[in-house]
Short mmCIF file of C-alpha atoms in Angstrom, two decimals:
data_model
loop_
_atom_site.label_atom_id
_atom_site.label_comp_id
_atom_site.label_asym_id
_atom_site.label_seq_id
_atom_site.Cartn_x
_atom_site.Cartn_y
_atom_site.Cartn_z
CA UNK A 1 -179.41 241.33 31.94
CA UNK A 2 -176.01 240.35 30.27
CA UNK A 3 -173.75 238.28 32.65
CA UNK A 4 -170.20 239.70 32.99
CA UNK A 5 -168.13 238.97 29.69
CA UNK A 6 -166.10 235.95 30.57
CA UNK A 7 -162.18 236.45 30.26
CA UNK A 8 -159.81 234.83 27.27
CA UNK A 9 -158.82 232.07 29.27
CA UNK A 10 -162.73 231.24 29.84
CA UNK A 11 -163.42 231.57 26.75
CA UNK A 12 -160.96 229.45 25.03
CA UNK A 13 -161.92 226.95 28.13
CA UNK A 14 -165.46 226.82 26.28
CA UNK A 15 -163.53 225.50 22.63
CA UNK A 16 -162.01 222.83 24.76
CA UNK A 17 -162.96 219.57 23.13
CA UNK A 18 -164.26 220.62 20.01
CA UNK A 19 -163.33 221.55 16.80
CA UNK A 20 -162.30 224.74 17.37
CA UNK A 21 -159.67 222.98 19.75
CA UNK A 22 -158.97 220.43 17.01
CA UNK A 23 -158.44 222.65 14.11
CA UNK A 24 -156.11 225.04 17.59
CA UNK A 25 -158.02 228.11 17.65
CA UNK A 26 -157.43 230.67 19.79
CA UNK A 27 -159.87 233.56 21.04
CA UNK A 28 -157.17 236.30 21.43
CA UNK A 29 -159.19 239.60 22.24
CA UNK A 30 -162.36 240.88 23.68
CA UNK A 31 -164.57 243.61 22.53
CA UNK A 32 -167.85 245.69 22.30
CA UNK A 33 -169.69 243.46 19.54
CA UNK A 34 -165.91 242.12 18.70
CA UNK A 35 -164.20 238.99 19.10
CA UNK A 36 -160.86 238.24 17.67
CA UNK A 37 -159.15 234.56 17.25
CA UNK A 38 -156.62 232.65 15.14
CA UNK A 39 -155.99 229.11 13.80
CA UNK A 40 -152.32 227.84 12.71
CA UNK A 41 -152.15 226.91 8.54
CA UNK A 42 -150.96 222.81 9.02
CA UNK A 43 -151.95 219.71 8.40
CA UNK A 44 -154.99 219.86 10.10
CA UNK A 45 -156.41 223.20 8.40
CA UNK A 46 -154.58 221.87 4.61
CA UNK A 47 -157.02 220.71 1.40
CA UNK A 48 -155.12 218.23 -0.28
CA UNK A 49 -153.20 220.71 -2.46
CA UNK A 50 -151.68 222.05 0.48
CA UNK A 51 -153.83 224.94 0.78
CA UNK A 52 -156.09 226.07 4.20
CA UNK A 53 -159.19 224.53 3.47
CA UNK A 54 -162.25 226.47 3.07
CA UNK A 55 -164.16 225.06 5.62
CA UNK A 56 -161.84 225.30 8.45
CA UNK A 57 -162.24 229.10 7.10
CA UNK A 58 -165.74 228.84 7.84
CA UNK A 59 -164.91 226.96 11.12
CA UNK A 60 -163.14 230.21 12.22
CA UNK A 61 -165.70 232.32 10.96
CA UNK A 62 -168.26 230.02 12.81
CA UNK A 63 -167.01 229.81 15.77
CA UNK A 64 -165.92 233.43 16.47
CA UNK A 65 -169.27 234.78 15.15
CA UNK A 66 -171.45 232.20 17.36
CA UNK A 67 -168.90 232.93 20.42
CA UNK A 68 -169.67 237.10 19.60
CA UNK A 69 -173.12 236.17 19.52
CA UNK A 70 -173.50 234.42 22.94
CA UNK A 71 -171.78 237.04 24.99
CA UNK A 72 -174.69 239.65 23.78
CA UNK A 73 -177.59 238.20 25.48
CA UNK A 74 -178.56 236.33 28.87
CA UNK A 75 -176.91 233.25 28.62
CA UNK A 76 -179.01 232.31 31.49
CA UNK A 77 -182.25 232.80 29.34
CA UNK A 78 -181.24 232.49 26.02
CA UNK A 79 -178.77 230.81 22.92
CA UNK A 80 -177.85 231.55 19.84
CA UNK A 81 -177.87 229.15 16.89
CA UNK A 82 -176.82 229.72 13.31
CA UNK A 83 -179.11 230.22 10.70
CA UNK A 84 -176.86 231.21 7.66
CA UNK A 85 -173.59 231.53 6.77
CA UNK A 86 -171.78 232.60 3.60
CA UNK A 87 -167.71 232.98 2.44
CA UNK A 88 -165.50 234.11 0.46
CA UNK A 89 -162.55 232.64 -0.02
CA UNK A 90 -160.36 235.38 -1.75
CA UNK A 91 -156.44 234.40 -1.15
CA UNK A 92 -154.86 231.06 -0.60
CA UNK A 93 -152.08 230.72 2.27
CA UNK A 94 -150.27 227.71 2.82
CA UNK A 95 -148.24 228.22 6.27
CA UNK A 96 -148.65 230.58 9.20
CA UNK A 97 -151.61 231.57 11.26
CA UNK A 98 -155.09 233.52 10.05
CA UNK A 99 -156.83 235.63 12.12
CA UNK A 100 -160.57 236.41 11.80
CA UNK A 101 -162.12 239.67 13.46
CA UNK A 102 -165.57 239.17 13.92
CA UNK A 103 -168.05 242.03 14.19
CA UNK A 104 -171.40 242.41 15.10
CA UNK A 105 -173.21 244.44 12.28
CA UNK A 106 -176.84 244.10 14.05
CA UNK A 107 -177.40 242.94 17.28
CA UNK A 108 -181.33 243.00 17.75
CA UNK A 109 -183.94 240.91 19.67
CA UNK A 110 -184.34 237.67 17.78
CA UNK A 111 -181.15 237.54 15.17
CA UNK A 112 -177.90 238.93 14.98
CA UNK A 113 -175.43 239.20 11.92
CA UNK A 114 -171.51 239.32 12.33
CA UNK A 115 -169.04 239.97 9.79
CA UNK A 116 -165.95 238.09 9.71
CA UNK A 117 -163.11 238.89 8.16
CA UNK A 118 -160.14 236.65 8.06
CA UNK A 119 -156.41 238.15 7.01
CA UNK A 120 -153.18 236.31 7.01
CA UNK A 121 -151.17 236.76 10.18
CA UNK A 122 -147.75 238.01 8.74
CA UNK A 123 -148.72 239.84 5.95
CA UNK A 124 -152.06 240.96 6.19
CA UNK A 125 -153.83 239.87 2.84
CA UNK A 126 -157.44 239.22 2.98
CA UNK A 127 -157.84 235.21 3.41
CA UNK A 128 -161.57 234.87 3.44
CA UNK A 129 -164.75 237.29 4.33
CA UNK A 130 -167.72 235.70 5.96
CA UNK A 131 -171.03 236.63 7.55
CA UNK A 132 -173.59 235.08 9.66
CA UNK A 133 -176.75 235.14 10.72
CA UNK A 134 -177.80 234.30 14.31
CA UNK A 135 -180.97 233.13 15.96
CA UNK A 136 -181.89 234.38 19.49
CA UNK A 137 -183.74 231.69 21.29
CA UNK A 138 -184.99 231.16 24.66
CA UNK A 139 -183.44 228.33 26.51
CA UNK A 140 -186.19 225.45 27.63
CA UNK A 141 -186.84 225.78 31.21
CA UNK A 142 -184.55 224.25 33.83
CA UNK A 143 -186.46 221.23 35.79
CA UNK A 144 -188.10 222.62 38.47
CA UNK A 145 -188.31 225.90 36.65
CA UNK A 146 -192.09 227.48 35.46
CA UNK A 147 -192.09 227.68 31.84
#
């Protein structure tokens, strides 16, 4: 059984104190097999040309796609871990915010894959597509727990 889906403000409770919060991501919608967040273009997301780095791409890509992941199976029972992930990074932007939509192309038992696609904020070009592939694995028991 799935638990309820957790709201926005939950979510984005669950980033505190890690990169995500570092690099200031936001979750900013909720779907079936959809998540949707952005991250501000600064000095924390820049390559030294003044360009958003490609890995705080991936970061976004990461993040949202591991986030999707968790909220399709028993968090009670079970986690999911990255196995892959790929980009590309098609358009630079130097200011702003980008916005990745993540969505789940297969959900099954024991791996999932989620699509990512990234876009500009204010004018919509194509940043940076990404997919990744999850593992579904069971949780160790709690103590006190049979295995």
């Amino acid at each position: 059984m799935i638990p309820p889906t957790p709201t926005l403000e939950q979510l984005n409770a669950w980033c505190r104190n890690t990169m995500g919060e570092h690099l200031g991501m936001e979750l900013t919608e909720i779907g079936d097999k959809l998540l949707v967040g952005r991250m501000p273009v600064d000095h924390r997301t820049h390559q030294p040309m003044g360009l958003l780095h490609g890995g705080a791409s991936v970061a976004l890509a990461e993040t949202l796609g591991s986030i999707g992941a968790a909220l399709q199976v028993d968090r009670t029972k079970k986690a999911c871990v990255g196995l892959e992930i790929n980009a590309n990074h098609l358009k630079g932007v130097r200011s702003g915010f980008v916005v990745g939509r993540a969505v789940a192309l297969h959900v099954g038992r024991t791996t999932q894959v989620w699509e990512i696609r990234i876009t500009h904020e204010e004018s919509g070009d194509l940043v940076c597509v990404s997919r990744i592939t999850m593992a579904v694995i069971d949780l160790p028991p709690r103590a006190g727990e049979a295995a």
